[in-house]
Amino acid sequence: MKLLDNPVVFAFSSLKVQTHKGQVKYLLDQHKIQVLLGGRRSGKSFCLAIEILFYLLLGIQEKKPSKQIIIAPTLDQGKLLLAQVSQFLLHSAWGGLVETEVKNPFPEIRFKDGSLIIVRTGQDSKNLRGHRADRVVCDEAAFMNENLITQVVMPILADCGGQLVLASTPTSKGSLFHRLYQQGTEYHERVRSFHFPTQDNPHLDQTYVQAQRDQLTEVEFRKEYLGEFIDDSSLVFKWEHVESCAKGEFSSALPGHSYTVGYDPARQRDRSAVIVIDVTSRPFRIVHLMDLKGLDYTIQ
């Protein structure tokens, strides 16, 4: 089998690193959108670095120079992932392919065939607009602005139908990252989700990980180490209750019944919506639900 047939063989044979079961499953996947949910120190960044380098070298082998962009909430976080890629190159036979490495203001590795890996921060969309890329890797994607991902990051891949990777420790339910993760856990043509709990990483001191249960609350441990989505404590309703209200068949409007119309205006994170509920008798029933995406406030 050739070294660049798949990322798992490449990692073991060329980089001399061992991947755990969850990483193997992730690395062999080729969906256009990959959503990687992980606990702290679960090996997700290590896995992302293997994948970035594999696809770059595959492009060099096929004489198709590629561009990959690493995006993180802060520049320091993006530098950490690029540093892992650089370390792999330094200790492998592939280091001679590097033409230049730039540290500031934005780190990048440029290769002799024209391939490029660059780092940008998600704090300022102006640094991302105008770019095109074959792959975009968003590290700690759950902590990025949702509009940045949908309106700025996704169009970067439009020219070539490239691959988007969203990797993160979890935030609360209902976020874009959470919704895409849910989408990818079911059969979907473009989206596939993966989960790396911290304890699945065999290279960690598991005694230390378990000891953290005594130092953290149950919610904190589930979020930081088990990599589980937790309901935002500031929310009035749980996410699964909100979801259940928006699924299934709606009731028909009937003469003589009483109805309540709810309007939820939104400006920054999500979208405005209107709901009509039949309140004639319990249980109340949804008659109509309308997403007002892109509709100007005066029209609403």
Short mmCIF file of C-alpha atoms in Angstrom, two decimals:
data_model
loop_
_atom_site.label_atom_id
_atom_site.label_comp_id
_atom_site.label_asym_id
_atom_site.label_seq_id
_atom_site.Cartn_x
_atom_site.Cartn_y
_atom_site.Cartn_z
CA MET A 1 0.00 0.00 0.00
CA LYS A 2 1.33 3.48 -0.90
CA LEU A 3 2.05 5.90 1.94
CA LEU A 4 -0.43 8.45 0.60
CA ASP A 5 -3.27 5.98 -0.04
CA ASN A 6 -4.89 7.09 3.23
CA PRO A 7 -4.01 9.28 6.26
CA VAL A 8 -3.83 6.37 8.74
CA VAL A 9 -1.14 4.50 6.81
CA PHE A 10 0.65 7.82 6.25
CA ALA A 11 0.62 8.62 10.00
CA PHE A 12 2.01 5.21 10.99
CA SER A 13 4.52 4.64 8.17
CA SER A 14 5.78 8.15 7.47
CA LEU A 15 5.21 10.16 10.65
CA LYS A 16 5.82 7.17 12.96
CA VAL A 17 2.79 7.99 15.12
CA GLN A 18 0.01 5.71 16.34
CA THR A 19 -3.60 6.80 15.99
CA HIS A 20 -6.33 5.64 18.35
CA LYS A 21 -9.62 4.10 17.22
CA GLY A 22 -11.58 7.36 17.07
CA GLN A 23 -8.83 9.09 15.11
CA VAL A 24 -8.69 6.23 12.60
CA LYS A 25 -12.43 6.51 11.93
CA TYR A 26 -12.15 10.26 11.48
CA LEU A 27 -9.06 10.19 9.24
CA LEU A 28 -10.59 7.69 6.83
CA ASP A 29 -13.68 9.84 6.28
CA GLN A 30 -14.00 12.06 3.21
CA HIS A 31 -17.23 14.02 3.77
CA LYS A 32 -17.21 17.64 2.64
CA ILE A 33 -18.04 18.85 6.15
CA GLN A 34 -16.47 17.07 9.10
CA VAL A 35 -17.57 17.99 12.62
CA LEU A 36 -15.16 16.84 15.32
CA LEU A 37 -16.33 17.13 18.92
CA GLY A 38 -13.71 16.41 21.54
CA GLY A 39 -12.86 16.67 25.21
CA ARG A 40 -9.70 18.38 26.43
CA ARG A 41 -6.47 16.62 25.36
CA SER A 42 -8.49 14.05 23.42
CA GLY A 43 -6.11 14.15 20.45
CA LYS A 44 -8.25 16.18 18.08
CA SER A 45 -5.54 18.78 17.24
CA PHE A 46 -3.01 15.98 16.73
CA CYS A 47 -5.45 14.36 14.33
CA LEU A 48 -6.11 17.61 12.48
CA ALA A 49 -2.37 18.15 11.94
CA ILE A 50 -1.99 14.66 10.41
CA GLU A 51 -4.90 15.35 8.08
CA ILE A 52 -3.62 18.81 7.03
CA LEU A 53 -0.19 17.42 6.15
CA PHE A 54 -1.59 14.35 4.39
CA TYR A 55 -3.80 16.33 2.01
CA LEU A 56 -1.04 18.83 1.33
CA LEU A 57 1.42 16.07 0.38
CA LEU A 58 -1.25 14.31 -1.67
CA GLY A 59 -1.67 17.49 -3.70
CA ILE A 60 2.09 17.75 -4.22
CA GLN A 61 2.21 14.12 -5.37
CA GLU A 62 -0.63 14.74 -7.84
CA LYS A 63 0.96 18.00 -8.99
CA LYS A 64 -2.03 19.98 -7.76
CA PRO A 65 -0.77 22.76 -5.44
CA SER A 66 -3.27 23.34 -2.66
CA LYS A 67 -4.10 26.01 -0.11
CA GLN A 68 -5.32 25.22 3.39
CA ILE A 69 -6.41 27.79 5.96
CA ILE A 70 -6.35 27.22 9.72
CA ILE A 71 -8.81 29.48 11.55
CA ALA A 72 -9.07 29.74 15.33
CA PRO A 73 -10.72 32.20 17.75
CA THR A 74 -7.28 33.61 18.60
CA LEU A 75 -3.98 33.70 16.73
CA ASP A 76 -2.23 31.74 19.51
CA GLN A 77 -4.65 28.83 19.08
CA GLY A 78 -4.06 28.77 15.34
CA LYS A 79 -0.29 28.87 15.86
CA LEU A 80 -0.46 25.76 18.08
CA LEU A 81 -2.03 23.68 15.30
CA LEU A 82 0.41 24.96 12.66
CA ALA A 83 3.30 24.23 15.05
CA GLN A 84 2.18 20.58 15.22
CA VAL A 85 2.20 20.40 11.41
CA SER A 86 5.68 21.98 11.42
CA GLN A 87 6.91 19.41 13.96
CA PHE A 88 5.70 16.55 11.79
CA LEU A 89 7.58 18.04 8.83
CA LEU A 90 10.75 18.58 10.85
CA HIS A 91 10.94 14.92 11.93
CA SER A 92 9.99 13.39 8.58
CA ALA A 93 11.39 12.99 5.09
CA TRP A 94 9.07 15.75 3.85
CA GLY A 95 10.88 18.73 5.41
CA GLY A 96 12.84 19.44 2.24
CA LEU A 97 9.60 20.40 0.46
CA VAL A 98 9.28 23.56 2.56
CA GLU A 99 10.29 26.78 0.84
CA THR A 100 9.67 29.33 3.62
CA GLU A 101 8.08 29.59 7.05
CA VAL A 102 6.65 32.92 8.18
CA LYS A 103 5.94 33.69 11.84
CA ASN A 104 4.43 37.19 11.76
CA PRO A 105 2.01 38.85 11.40
CA PHE A 106 0.16 35.72 10.28
CA PRO A 107 2.03 32.38 10.38
CA GLU A 108 2.28 30.37 7.18
CA ILE A 109 4.25 27.54 5.60
CA ARG A 110 4.91 27.88 1.87
CA PHE A 111 6.03 24.85 -0.15
CA LYS A 112 8.23 24.70 -3.23
CA ASP A 113 5.37 23.59 -5.50
CA GLY A 114 3.28 26.61 -4.49
CA SER A 115 1.17 24.84 -1.86
CA LEU A 116 0.38 26.91 1.20
CA ILE A 117 -0.84 26.53 4.79
CA ILE A 118 -1.83 29.80 6.46
CA VAL A 119 -3.28 30.80 9.82
CA ARG A 120 -5.96 33.42 10.31
CA THR A 121 -7.95 34.49 13.35
CA GLY A 122 -11.71 34.41 13.56
CA GLN A 123 -11.74 37.73 15.41
CA ASP A 124 -11.67 39.86 12.25
CA SER A 125 -13.46 38.71 9.11
CA LYS A 126 -11.54 41.26 6.98
CA ASN A 127 -8.50 38.97 7.21
CA LEU A 128 -10.49 36.16 5.57
CA ARG A 129 -12.54 37.84 2.87
CA GLY A 130 -11.11 37.43 -0.62
CA HIS A 131 -9.35 34.14 0.13
CA ARG A 132 -10.05 30.88 -1.67
CA ALA A 133 -8.91 27.51 -0.36
CA ASP A 134 -9.11 23.77 -0.93
CA ARG A 135 -9.58 23.05 2.77
CA VAL A 136 -10.46 25.17 5.81
CA VAL A 137 -9.87 23.86 9.33
CA CYS A 138 -11.67 25.75 12.10
CA ASP A 139 -10.15 24.83 15.46
CA GLU A 140 -12.37 25.56 18.50
CA ALA A 141 -15.12 26.35 16.00
CA ALA A 142 -17.84 26.37 18.68
CA PHE A 143 -16.29 29.56 20.08
CA MET A 144 -16.45 31.44 16.76
CA ASN A 145 -19.19 33.76 15.59
CA GLU A 146 -21.77 31.76 13.63
CA ASN A 147 -22.05 34.41 10.91
CA LEU A 148 -18.30 34.24 10.38
CA ILE A 149 -18.56 30.53 9.54
CA THR A 150 -21.66 30.70 7.35
CA GLN A 151 -21.08 34.04 5.60
CA VAL A 152 -17.28 34.28 5.40
CA VAL A 153 -15.66 30.85 5.87
CA MET A 154 -17.98 28.66 3.79
CA PRO A 155 -17.74 30.87 0.66
CA ILE A 156 -13.94 30.49 0.77
CA LEU A 157 -14.44 26.88 -0.41
CA ALA A 158 -16.97 27.68 -3.15
CA ASP A 159 -14.48 27.81 -6.06
CA CYS A 160 -13.40 24.19 -5.74
CA GLY A 161 -16.09 22.64 -3.54
CA GLY A 162 -13.47 22.16 -0.85
CA GLN A 163 -13.62 20.51 2.55
CA LEU A 164 -14.59 22.24 5.79
CA VAL A 165 -13.46 20.86 9.16
CA LEU A 166 -15.12 22.17 12.33
CA ALA A 167 -13.37 20.89 15.45
CA SER A 168 -14.02 22.01 19.01
CA THR A 169 -14.66 21.29 22.61
CA PRO A 170 -18.40 21.77 23.17
CA THR A 171 -20.31 24.89 24.09
CA SER A 172 -24.04 24.95 24.77
CA LYS A 173 -26.77 23.24 22.79
CA GLY A 174 -28.44 25.15 19.99
CA SER A 175 -25.28 26.69 18.54
CA LEU A 176 -24.34 26.27 14.86
CA PHE A 177 -21.62 23.81 15.87
CA HIS A 178 -24.13 21.78 17.88
CA ARG A 179 -26.71 21.80 15.08
CA LEU A 180 -24.16 20.66 12.48
CA TYR A 181 -22.91 17.98 14.87
CA GLN A 182 -26.45 16.68 15.26
CA GLN A 183 -26.90 16.72 11.49
CA GLY A 184 -23.73 14.69 11.01
CA THR A 185 -24.68 11.99 13.51
CA GLU A 186 -27.47 10.91 11.16
CA TYR A 187 -27.05 9.87 7.55
CA HIS A 188 -26.15 12.97 5.57
CA GLU A 189 -24.60 13.28 2.14
CA ARG A 190 -22.23 16.13 3.09
CA VAL A 191 -21.87 16.18 6.88
CA ARG A 192 -20.33 13.55 9.19
CA SER A 193 -19.72 13.91 12.92
CA PHE A 194 -17.14 12.38 15.24
CA HIS A 195 -16.72 12.33 19.01
CA PHE A 196 -13.44 12.06 20.95
CA PRO A 197 -13.98 11.82 24.75
CA THR A 198 -10.75 12.51 26.62
CA GLN A 199 -10.58 9.02 28.12
CA ASP A 200 -10.41 7.52 24.60
CA ASN A 201 -6.90 8.90 24.21
CA PRO A 202 -4.61 6.03 25.33
CA HIS A 203 -1.60 8.35 25.61
CA LEU A 204 -3.00 10.25 28.61
CA ASP A 205 -2.66 9.47 32.31
CA GLN A 206 -6.16 8.11 32.88
CA THR A 207 -5.74 8.29 36.66
CA TYR A 208 -5.26 12.04 36.36
CA VAL A 209 -8.30 12.38 34.10
CA GLN A 210 -10.52 10.51 36.55
CA ALA A 211 -9.16 12.61 39.42
CA GLN A 212 -10.56 15.67 37.71
CA ARG A 213 -14.04 14.46 38.59
CA ASP A 214 -13.28 15.46 42.19
CA GLN A 215 -12.05 18.91 41.16
CA LEU A 216 -14.87 19.88 38.78
CA THR A 217 -18.63 19.91 38.93
CA GLU A 218 -20.41 17.12 37.05
CA VAL A 219 -21.45 19.59 34.33
CA GLU A 220 -17.90 20.92 33.95
CA PHE A 221 -16.41 17.43 33.72
CA ARG A 222 -18.98 16.28 31.17
CA LYS A 223 -18.30 19.32 29.05
CA GLU A 224 -14.49 19.56 29.30
CA TYR A 225 -13.50 15.88 29.46
CA LEU A 226 -16.41 13.83 28.14
CA GLY A 227 -16.99 16.31 25.33
CA GLU A 228 -20.75 16.55 25.86
CA PHE A 229 -23.05 19.40 24.89
CA ILE A 230 -24.74 20.89 27.95
CA ASP A 231 -27.84 23.08 28.09
CA ASP A 232 -26.98 26.75 28.61
CA SER A 233 -27.89 27.48 32.26
CA SER A 234 -29.16 30.94 31.26
CA LEU A 235 -31.87 29.48 29.00
CA VAL A 236 -35.46 29.15 30.20
CA PHE A 237 -36.19 26.07 28.08
CA LYS A 238 -34.00 23.03 27.43
CA TRP A 239 -32.84 22.56 23.84
CA GLU A 240 -34.56 19.19 23.41
CA HIS A 241 -37.87 20.80 24.45
CA VAL A 242 -37.40 23.55 21.86
CA GLU A 243 -36.56 20.93 19.23
CA SER A 244 -39.61 18.81 20.02
CA CYS A 245 -41.85 21.85 19.52
CA ALA A 246 -40.50 22.46 16.03
CA LYS A 247 -40.76 18.89 14.74
CA GLY A 248 -43.63 16.77 13.55
CA GLU A 249 -46.85 17.72 11.79
CA PHE A 250 -48.50 21.05 12.52
CA SER A 251 -52.18 21.31 13.37
CA SER A 252 -54.63 23.02 11.03
CA ALA A 253 -56.17 26.37 11.90
CA LEU A 254 -59.85 25.93 12.83
CA PRO A 255 -62.73 28.45 12.99
CA GLY A 256 -63.69 29.51 16.51
CA HIS A 257 -60.35 28.55 18.07
CA SER A 258 -58.09 30.93 19.98
CA TYR A 259 -54.52 31.54 18.80
CA THR A 260 -51.43 33.20 20.16
CA VAL A 261 -48.77 34.64 17.88
CA GLY A 262 -45.20 34.74 19.17
CA TYR A 263 -42.49 36.89 17.57
CA ASP A 264 -38.81 36.51 18.44
CA PRO A 265 -36.67 39.24 16.82
CA ALA A 266 -32.96 38.50 16.46
CA ARG A 267 -30.09 40.58 15.16
CA GLN A 268 -26.69 39.00 15.84
CA ARG A 269 -26.47 35.28 16.62
CA ASP A 270 -29.56 33.68 15.17
CA ARG A 271 -32.65 34.57 13.12
CA SER A 272 -36.02 36.14 13.74
CA ALA A 273 -38.99 33.80 13.87
CA VAL A 274 -42.78 33.80 14.17
CA ILE A 275 -44.88 31.03 15.68
CA VAL A 276 -48.67 30.58 15.81
CA ILE A 277 -50.05 28.35 18.57
CA ASP A 278 -53.57 27.04 19.08
CA VAL A 279 -54.26 27.79 22.77
CA THR A 280 -57.93 26.74 22.82
CA SER A 281 -57.18 23.74 25.02
CA ARG A 282 -54.21 21.87 26.41
CA PRO A 283 -51.94 20.57 25.10
CA PHE A 284 -51.31 23.66 22.97
CA ARG A 285 -50.61 22.89 19.32
CA ILE A 286 -48.33 24.59 16.78
CA VAL A 287 -50.19 25.78 13.70
CA HIS A 288 -47.44 27.66 11.90
CA LEU A 289 -43.71 28.30 12.29
CA MET A 290 -41.88 30.81 10.09
CA ASP A 291 -38.15 31.50 9.76
CA LEU A 292 -37.57 35.17 8.88
CA LYS A 293 -33.99 34.75 7.70
CA GLY A 294 -32.78 37.73 5.66
CA LEU A 295 -36.00 39.71 6.11
CA ASP A 296 -35.41 43.40 6.92
CA TYR A 297 -36.76 44.59 10.29
CA THR A 298 -39.14 47.09 8.71
CA ILE A 299 -40.70 44.30 6.63
CA GLN A 300 -40.92 42.06 9.68
#
